[in-house]
Structure formats: C-alpha cells, structure tokens
N, CA, C and O atoms as a CHARMM CRD file, in Angstrom:
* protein
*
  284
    1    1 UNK  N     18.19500  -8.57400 -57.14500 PROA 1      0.00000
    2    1 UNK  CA    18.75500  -9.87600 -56.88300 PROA 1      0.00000
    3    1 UNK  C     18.68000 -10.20400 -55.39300 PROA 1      0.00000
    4    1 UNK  O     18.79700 -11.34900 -54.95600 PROA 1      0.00000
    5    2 UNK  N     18.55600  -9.53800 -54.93400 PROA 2      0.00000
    6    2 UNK  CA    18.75200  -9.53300 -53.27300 PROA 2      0.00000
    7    2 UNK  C     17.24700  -9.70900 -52.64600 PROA 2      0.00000
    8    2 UNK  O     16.99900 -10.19000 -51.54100 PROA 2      0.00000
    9    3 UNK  N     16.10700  -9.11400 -53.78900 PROA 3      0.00000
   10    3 UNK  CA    15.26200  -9.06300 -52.70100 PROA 3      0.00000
   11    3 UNK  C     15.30000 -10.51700 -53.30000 PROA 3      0.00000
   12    3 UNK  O     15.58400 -11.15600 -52.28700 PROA 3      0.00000
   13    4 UNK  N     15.16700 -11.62800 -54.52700 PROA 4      0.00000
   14    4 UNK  CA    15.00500 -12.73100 -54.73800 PROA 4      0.00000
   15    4 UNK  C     15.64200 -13.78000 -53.60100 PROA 4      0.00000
   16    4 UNK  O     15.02100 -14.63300 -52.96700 PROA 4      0.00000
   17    5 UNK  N     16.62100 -13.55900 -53.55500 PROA 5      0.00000
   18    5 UNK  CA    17.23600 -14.26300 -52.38300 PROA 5      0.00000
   19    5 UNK  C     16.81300 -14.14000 -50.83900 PROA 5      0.00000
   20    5 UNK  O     16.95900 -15.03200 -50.00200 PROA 5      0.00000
   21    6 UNK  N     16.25700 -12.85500 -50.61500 PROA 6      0.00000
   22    6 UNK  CA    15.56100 -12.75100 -49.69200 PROA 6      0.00000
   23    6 UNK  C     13.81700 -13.63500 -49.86400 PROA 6      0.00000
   24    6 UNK  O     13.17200 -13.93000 -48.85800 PROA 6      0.00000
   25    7 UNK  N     13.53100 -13.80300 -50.66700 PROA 7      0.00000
   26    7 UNK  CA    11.96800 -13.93400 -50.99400 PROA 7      0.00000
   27    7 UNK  C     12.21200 -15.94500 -51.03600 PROA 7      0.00000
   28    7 UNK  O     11.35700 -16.81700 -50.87900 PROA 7      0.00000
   29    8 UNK  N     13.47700 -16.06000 -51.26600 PROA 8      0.00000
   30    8 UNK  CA    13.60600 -17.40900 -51.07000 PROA 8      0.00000
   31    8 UNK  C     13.87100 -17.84000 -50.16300 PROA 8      0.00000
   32    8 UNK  O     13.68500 -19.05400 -50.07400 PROA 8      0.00000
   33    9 UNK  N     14.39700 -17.17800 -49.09100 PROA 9      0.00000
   34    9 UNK  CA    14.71000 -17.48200 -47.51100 PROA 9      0.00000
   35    9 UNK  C     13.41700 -17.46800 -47.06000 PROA 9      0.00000
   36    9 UNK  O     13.17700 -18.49400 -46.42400 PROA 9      0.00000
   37   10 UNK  N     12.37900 -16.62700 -47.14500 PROA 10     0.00000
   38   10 UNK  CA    10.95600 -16.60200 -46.53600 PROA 10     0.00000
   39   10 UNK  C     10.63900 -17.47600 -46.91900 PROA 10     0.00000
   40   10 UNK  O     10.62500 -18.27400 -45.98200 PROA 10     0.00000
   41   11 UNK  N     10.26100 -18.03800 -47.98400 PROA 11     0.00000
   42   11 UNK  CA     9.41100 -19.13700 -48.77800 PROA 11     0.00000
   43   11 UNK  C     10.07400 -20.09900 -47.98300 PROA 11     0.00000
   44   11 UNK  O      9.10500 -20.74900 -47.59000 PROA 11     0.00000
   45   12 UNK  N     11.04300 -20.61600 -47.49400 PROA 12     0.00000
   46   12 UNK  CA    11.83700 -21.54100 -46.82800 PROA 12     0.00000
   47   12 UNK  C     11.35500 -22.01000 -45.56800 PROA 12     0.00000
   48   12 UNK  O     11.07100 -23.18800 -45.34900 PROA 12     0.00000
   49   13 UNK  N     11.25500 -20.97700 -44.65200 PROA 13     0.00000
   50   13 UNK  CA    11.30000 -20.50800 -43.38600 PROA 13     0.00000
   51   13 UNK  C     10.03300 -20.88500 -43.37500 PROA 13     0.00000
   52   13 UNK  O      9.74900 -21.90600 -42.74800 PROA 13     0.00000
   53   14 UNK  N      8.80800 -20.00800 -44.19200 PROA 14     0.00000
   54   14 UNK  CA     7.69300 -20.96400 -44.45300 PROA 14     0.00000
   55   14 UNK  C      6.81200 -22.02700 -44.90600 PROA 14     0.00000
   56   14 UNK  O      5.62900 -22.35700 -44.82500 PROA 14     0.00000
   57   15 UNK  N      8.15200 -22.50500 -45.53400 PROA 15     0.00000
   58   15 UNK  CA     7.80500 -24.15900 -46.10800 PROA 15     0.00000
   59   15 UNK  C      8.14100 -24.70800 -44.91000 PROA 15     0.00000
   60   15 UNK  O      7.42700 -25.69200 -44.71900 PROA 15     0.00000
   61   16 UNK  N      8.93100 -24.51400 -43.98400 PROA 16     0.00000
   62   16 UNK  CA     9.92600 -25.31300 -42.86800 PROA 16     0.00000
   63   16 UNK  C      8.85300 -25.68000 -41.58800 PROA 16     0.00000
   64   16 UNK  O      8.79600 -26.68900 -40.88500 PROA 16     0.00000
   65   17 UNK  N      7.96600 -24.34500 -41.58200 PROA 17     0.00000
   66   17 UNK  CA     7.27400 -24.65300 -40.17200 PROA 17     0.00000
   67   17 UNK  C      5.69800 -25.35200 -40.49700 PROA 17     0.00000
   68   17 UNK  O      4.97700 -25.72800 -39.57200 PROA 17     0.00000
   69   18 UNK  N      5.36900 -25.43900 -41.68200 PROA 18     0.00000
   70   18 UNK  CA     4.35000 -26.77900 -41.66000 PROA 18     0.00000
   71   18 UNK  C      4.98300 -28.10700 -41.68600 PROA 18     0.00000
   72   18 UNK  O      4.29900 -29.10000 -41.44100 PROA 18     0.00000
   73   19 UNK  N      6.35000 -28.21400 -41.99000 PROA 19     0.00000
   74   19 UNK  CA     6.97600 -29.72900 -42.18200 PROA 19     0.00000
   75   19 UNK  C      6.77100 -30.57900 -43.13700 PROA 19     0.00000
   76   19 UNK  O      7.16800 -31.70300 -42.82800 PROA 19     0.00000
   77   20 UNK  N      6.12800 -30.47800 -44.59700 PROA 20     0.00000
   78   20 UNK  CA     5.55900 -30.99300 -45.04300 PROA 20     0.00000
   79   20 UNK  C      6.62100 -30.97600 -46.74400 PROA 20     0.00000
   80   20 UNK  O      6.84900 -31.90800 -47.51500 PROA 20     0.00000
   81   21 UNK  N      7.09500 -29.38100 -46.81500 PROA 21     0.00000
   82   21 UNK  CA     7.84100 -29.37800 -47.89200 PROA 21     0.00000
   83   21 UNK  C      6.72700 -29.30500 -49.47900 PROA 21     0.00000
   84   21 UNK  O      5.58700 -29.76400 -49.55300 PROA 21     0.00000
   85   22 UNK  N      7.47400 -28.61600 -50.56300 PROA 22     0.00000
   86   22 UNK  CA     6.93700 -29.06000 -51.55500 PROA 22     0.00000
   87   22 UNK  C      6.53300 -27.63900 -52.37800 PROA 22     0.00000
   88   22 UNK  O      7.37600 -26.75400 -52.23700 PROA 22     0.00000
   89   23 UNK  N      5.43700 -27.31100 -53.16700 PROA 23     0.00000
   90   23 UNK  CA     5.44900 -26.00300 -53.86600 PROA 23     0.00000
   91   23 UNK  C      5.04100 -25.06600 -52.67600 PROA 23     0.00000
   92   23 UNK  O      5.62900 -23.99400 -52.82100 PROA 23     0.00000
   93   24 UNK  N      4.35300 -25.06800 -51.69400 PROA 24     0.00000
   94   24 UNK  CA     3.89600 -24.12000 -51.20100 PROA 24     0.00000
   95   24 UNK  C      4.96400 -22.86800 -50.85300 PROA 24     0.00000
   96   24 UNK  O      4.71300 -21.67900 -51.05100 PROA 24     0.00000
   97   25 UNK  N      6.22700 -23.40700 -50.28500 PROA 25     0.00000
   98   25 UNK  CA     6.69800 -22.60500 -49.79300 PROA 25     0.00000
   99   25 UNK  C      7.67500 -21.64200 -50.94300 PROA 25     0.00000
  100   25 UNK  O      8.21500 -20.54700 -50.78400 PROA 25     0.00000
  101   26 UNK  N      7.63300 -22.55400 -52.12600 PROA 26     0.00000
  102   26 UNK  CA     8.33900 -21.70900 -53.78000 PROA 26     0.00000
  103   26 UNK  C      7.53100 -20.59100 -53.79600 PROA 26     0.00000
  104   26 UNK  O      7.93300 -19.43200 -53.68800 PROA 26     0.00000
  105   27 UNK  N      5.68900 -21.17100 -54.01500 PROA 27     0.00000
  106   27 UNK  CA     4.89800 -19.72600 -54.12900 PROA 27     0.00000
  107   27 UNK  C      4.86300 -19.01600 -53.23300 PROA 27     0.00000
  108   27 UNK  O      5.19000 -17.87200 -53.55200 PROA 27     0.00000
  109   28 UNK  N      4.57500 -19.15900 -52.05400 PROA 28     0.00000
  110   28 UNK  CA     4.98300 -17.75600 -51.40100 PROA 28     0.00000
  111   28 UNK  C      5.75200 -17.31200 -50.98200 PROA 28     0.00000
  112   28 UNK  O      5.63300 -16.36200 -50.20800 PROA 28     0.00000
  113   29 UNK  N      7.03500 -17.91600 -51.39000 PROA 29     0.00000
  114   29 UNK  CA     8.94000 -17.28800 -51.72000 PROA 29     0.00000
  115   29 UNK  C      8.36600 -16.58800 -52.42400 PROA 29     0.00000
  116   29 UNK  O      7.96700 -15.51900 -51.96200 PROA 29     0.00000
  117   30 UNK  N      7.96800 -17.09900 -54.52900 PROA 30     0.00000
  118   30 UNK  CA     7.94200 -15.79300 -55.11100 PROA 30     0.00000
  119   30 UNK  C      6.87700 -14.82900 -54.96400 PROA 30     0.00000
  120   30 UNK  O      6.97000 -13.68100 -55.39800 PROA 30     0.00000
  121   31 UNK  N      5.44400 -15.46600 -54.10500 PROA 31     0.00000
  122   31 UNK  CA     5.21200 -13.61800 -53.89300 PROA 31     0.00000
  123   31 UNK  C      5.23800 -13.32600 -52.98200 PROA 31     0.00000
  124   31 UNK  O      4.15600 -12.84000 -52.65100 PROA 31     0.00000
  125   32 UNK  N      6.25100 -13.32500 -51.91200 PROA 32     0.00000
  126   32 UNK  CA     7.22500 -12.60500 -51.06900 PROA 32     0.00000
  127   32 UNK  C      8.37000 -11.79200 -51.82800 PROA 32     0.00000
  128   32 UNK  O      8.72600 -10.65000 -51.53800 PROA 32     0.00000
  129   33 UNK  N      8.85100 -12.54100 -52.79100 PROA 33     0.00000
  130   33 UNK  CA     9.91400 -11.63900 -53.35800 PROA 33     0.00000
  131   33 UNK  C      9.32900 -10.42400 -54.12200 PROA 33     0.00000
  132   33 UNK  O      9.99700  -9.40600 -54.30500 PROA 33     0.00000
  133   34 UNK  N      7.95200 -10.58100 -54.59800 PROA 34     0.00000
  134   34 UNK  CA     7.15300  -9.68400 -55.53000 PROA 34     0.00000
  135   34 UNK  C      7.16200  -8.45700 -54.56700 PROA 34     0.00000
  136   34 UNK  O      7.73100  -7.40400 -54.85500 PROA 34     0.00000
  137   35 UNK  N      6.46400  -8.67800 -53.36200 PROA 35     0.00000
  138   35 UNK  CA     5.92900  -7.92100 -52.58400 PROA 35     0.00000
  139   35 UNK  C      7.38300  -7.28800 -51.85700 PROA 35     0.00000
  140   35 UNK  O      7.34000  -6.11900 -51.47400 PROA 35     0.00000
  141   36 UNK  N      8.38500  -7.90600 -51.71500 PROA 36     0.00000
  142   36 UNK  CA     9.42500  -7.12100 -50.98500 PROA 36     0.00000
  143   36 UNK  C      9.93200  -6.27900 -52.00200 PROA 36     0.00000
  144   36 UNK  O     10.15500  -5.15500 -51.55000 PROA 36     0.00000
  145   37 UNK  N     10.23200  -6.40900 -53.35100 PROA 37     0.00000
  146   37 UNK  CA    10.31400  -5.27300 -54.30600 PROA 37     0.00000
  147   37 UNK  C      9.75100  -4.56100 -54.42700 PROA 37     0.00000
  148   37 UNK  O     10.37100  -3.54900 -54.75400 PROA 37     0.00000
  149   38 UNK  N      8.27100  -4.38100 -54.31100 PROA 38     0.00000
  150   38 UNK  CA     7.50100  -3.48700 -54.27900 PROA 38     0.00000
  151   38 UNK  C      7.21300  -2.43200 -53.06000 PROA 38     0.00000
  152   38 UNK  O      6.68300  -1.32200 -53.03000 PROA 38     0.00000
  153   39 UNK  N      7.78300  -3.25400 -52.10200 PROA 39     0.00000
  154   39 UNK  CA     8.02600  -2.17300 -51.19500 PROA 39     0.00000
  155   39 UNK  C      9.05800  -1.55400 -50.69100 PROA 39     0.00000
  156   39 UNK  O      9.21600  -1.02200 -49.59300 PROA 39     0.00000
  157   40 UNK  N      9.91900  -1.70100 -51.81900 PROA 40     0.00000
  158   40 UNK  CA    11.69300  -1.00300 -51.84400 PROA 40     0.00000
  159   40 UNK  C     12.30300  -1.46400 -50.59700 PROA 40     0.00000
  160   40 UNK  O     11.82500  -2.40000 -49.95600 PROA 40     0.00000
  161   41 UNK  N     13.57200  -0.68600 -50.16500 PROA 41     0.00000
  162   41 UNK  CA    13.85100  -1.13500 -49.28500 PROA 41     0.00000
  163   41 UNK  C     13.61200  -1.25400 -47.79500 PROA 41     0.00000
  164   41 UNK  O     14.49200  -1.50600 -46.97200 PROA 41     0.00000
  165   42 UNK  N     12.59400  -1.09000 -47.58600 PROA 42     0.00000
  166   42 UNK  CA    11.87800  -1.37400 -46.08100 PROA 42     0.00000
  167   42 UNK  C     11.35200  -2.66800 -46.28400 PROA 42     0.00000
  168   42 UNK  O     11.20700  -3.41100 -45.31300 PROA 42     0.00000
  169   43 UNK  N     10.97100  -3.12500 -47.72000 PROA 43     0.00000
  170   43 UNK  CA    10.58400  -4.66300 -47.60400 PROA 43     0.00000
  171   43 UNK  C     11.90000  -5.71700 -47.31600 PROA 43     0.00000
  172   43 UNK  O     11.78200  -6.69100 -46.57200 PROA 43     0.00000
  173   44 UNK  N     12.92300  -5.44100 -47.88300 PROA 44     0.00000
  174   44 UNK  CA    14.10900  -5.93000 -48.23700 PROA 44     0.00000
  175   44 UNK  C     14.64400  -5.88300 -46.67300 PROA 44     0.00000
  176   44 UNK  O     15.30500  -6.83300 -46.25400 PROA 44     0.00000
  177   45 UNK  N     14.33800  -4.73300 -45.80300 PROA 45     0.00000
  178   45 UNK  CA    14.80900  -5.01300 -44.23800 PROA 45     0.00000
  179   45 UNK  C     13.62700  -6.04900 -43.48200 PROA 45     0.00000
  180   45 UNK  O     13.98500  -6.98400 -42.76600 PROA 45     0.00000
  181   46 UNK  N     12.29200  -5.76200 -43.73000 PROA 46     0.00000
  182   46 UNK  CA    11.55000  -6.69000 -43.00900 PROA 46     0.00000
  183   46 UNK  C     11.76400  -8.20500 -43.32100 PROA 46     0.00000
  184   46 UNK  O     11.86500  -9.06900 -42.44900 PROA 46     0.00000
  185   47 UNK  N     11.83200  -8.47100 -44.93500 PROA 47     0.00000
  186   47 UNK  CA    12.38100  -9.68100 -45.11200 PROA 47     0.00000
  187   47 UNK  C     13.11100 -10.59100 -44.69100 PROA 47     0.00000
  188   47 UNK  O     12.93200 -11.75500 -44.33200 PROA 47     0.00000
  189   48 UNK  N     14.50200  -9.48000 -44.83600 PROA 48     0.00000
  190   48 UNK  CA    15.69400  -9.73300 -43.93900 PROA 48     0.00000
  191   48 UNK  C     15.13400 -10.09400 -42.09600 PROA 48     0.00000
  192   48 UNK  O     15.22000 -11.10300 -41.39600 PROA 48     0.00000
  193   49 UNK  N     14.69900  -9.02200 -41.91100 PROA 49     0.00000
  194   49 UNK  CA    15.01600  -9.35400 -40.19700 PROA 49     0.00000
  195   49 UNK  C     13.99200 -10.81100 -40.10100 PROA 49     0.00000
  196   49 UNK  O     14.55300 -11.83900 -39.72400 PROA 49     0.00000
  197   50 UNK  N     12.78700 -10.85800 -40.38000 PROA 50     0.00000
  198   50 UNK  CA    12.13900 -12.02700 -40.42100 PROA 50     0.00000
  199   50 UNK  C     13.24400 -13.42700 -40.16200 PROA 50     0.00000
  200   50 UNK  O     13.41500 -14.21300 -39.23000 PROA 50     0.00000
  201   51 UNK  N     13.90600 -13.22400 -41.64000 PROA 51     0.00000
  202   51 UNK  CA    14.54500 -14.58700 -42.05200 PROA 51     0.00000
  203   51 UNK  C     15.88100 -14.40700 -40.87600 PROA 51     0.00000
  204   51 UNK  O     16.15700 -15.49600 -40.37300 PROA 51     0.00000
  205   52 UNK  N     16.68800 -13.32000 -40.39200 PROA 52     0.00000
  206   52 UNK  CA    17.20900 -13.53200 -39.48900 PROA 52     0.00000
  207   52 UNK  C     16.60200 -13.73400 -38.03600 PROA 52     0.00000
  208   52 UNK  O     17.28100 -14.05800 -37.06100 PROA 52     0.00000
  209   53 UNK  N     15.28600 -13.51000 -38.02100 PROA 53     0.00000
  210   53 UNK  CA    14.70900 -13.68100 -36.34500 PROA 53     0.00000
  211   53 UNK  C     14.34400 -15.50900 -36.01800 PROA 53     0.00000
  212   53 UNK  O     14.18800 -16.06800 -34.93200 PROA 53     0.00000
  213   54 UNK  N     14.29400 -16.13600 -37.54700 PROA 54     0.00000
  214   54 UNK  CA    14.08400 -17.26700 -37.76400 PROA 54     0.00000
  215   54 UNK  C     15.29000 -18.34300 -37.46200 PROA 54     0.00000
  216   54 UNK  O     15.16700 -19.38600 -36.81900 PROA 54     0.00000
  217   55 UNK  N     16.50200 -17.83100 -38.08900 PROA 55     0.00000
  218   55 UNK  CA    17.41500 -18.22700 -37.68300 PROA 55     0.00000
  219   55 UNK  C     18.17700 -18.23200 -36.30700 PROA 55     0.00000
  220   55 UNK  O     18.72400 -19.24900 -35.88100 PROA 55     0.00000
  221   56 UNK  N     18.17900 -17.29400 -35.78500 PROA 56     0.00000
  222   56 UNK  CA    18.25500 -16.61600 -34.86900 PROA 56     0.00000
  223   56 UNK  C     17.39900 -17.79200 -33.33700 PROA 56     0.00000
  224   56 UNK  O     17.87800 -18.31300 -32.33000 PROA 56     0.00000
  225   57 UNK  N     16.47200 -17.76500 -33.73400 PROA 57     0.00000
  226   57 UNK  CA    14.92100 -18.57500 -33.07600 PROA 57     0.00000
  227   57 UNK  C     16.06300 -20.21800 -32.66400 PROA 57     0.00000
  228   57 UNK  O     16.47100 -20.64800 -31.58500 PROA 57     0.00000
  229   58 UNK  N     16.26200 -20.79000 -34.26600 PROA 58     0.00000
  230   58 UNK  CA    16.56500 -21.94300 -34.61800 PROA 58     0.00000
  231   58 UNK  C     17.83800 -22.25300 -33.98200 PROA 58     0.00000
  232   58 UNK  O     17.99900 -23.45000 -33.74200 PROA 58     0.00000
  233   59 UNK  N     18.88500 -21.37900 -33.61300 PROA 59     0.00000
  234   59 UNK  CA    19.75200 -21.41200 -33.19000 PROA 59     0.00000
  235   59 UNK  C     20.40200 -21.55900 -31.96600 PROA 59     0.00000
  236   59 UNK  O     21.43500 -22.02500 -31.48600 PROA 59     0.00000
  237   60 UNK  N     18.70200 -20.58800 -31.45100 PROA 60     0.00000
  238   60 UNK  CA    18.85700 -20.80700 -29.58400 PROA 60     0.00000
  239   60 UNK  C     18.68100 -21.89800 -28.74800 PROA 60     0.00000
  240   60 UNK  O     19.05800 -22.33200 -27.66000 PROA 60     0.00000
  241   61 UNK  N     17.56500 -22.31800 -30.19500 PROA 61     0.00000
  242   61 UNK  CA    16.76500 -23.70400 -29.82300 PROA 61     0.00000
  243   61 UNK  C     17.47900 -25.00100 -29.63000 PROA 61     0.00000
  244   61 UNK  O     17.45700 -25.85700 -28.74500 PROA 61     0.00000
  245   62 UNK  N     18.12800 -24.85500 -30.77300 PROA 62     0.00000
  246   62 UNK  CA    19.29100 -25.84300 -31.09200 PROA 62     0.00000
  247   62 UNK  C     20.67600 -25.58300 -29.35800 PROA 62     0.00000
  248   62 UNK  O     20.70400 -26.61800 -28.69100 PROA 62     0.00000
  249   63 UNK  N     21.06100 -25.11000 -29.11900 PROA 63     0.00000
  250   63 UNK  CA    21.40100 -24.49600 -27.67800 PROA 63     0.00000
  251   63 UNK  C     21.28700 -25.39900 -26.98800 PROA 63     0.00000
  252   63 UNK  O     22.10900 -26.15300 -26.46800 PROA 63     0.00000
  253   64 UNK  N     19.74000 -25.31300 -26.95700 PROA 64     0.00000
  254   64 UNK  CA    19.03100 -25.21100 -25.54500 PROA 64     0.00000
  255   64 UNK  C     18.77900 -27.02300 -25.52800 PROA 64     0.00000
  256   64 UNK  O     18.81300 -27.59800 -24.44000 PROA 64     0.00000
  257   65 UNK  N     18.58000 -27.66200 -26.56900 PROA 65     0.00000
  258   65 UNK  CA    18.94400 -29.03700 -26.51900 PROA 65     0.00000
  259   65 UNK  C     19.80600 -29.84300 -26.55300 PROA 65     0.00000
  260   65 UNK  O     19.62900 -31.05600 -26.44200 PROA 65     0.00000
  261   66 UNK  N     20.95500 -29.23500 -26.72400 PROA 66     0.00000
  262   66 UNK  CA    22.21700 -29.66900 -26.77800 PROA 66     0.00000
  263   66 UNK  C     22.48800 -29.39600 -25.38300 PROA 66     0.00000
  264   66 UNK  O     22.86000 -30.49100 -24.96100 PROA 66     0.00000
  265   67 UNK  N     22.52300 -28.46800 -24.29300 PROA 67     0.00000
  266   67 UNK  CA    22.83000 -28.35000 -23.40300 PROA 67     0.00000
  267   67 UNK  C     21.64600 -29.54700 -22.30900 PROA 67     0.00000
  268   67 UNK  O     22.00800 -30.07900 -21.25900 PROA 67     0.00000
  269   68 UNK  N     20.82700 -29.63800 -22.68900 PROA 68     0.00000
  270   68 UNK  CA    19.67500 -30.54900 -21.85100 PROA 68     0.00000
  271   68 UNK  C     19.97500 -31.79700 -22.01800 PROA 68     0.00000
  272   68 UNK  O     19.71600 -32.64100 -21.16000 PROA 68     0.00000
  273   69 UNK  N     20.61100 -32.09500 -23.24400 PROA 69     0.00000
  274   69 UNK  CA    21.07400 -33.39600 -23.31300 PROA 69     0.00000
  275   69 UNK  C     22.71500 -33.96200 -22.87900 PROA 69     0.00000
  276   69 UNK  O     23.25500 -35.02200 -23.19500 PROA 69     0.00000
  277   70 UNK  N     23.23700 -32.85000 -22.06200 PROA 70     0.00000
  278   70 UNK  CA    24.49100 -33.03900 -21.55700 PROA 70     0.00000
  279   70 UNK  C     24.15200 -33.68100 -19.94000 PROA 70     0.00000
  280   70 UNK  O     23.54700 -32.93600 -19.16900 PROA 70     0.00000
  281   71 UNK  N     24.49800 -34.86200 -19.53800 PROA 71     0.00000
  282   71 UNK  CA    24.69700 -34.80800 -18.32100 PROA 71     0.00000
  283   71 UNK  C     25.12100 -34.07800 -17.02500 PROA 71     0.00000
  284   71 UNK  O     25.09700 -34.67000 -15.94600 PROA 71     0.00000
C-alpha cells in the first residue's frame, strides 16, 4: 500500500514538471509503483526521498519568492 502511494506521488511530481497534466503522469505513477515493489524496500526509500527532495525543492522556492516580493 505504501509503495502505491509512493508511486502516486512520483507520477505527480512528474506530471507537475511538464505542466501539461493528464494520463502521463498516472502511467508512470503506476510503473513507478511496479518498479518500487520490485525493488523492496530500497525502492520504497528512493521513491520516498525523490518525492521528498521535490517537495522539499518546492518549498524553498516558494520562500524565496515570498521573501523577494516583500519590500
């Protein structure tokens, strides 16, 4: 269940950075989720850190324009 939820955060993360939206990023959510099961749990950490380095990314970014747009 976990790696699914993980395999849907990727598919996300990579639907997100073409901008465009739509099946692409479902299919390679689910074979991201295929492939992170199959590689037990070292896939399930790379997954993870990915989708947290993404957030992580998004967060600083978000920061860093909020502070530029302060007088």
């Amino acid at each position: 269940m976990i790696g699914r939820i993980i395999g849907a955060l990727v598919g996300r993360e990579i639907d997100r950075r073409d901008g465009q939206g739509g099946v692409k990023g479902m299919a390679i959510g689910a074979i991201a989720a295929g492939a992170l099961r199959r590689m037990g749990p070292l896939g399930l950490v790379l997954g993870g850190g990915y989708v947290a380095k993404k957030a992580y990314d998004r967060r600083k970014q978000e920061r860093r324009l909020r502070g530029a747009a302060r007088p």
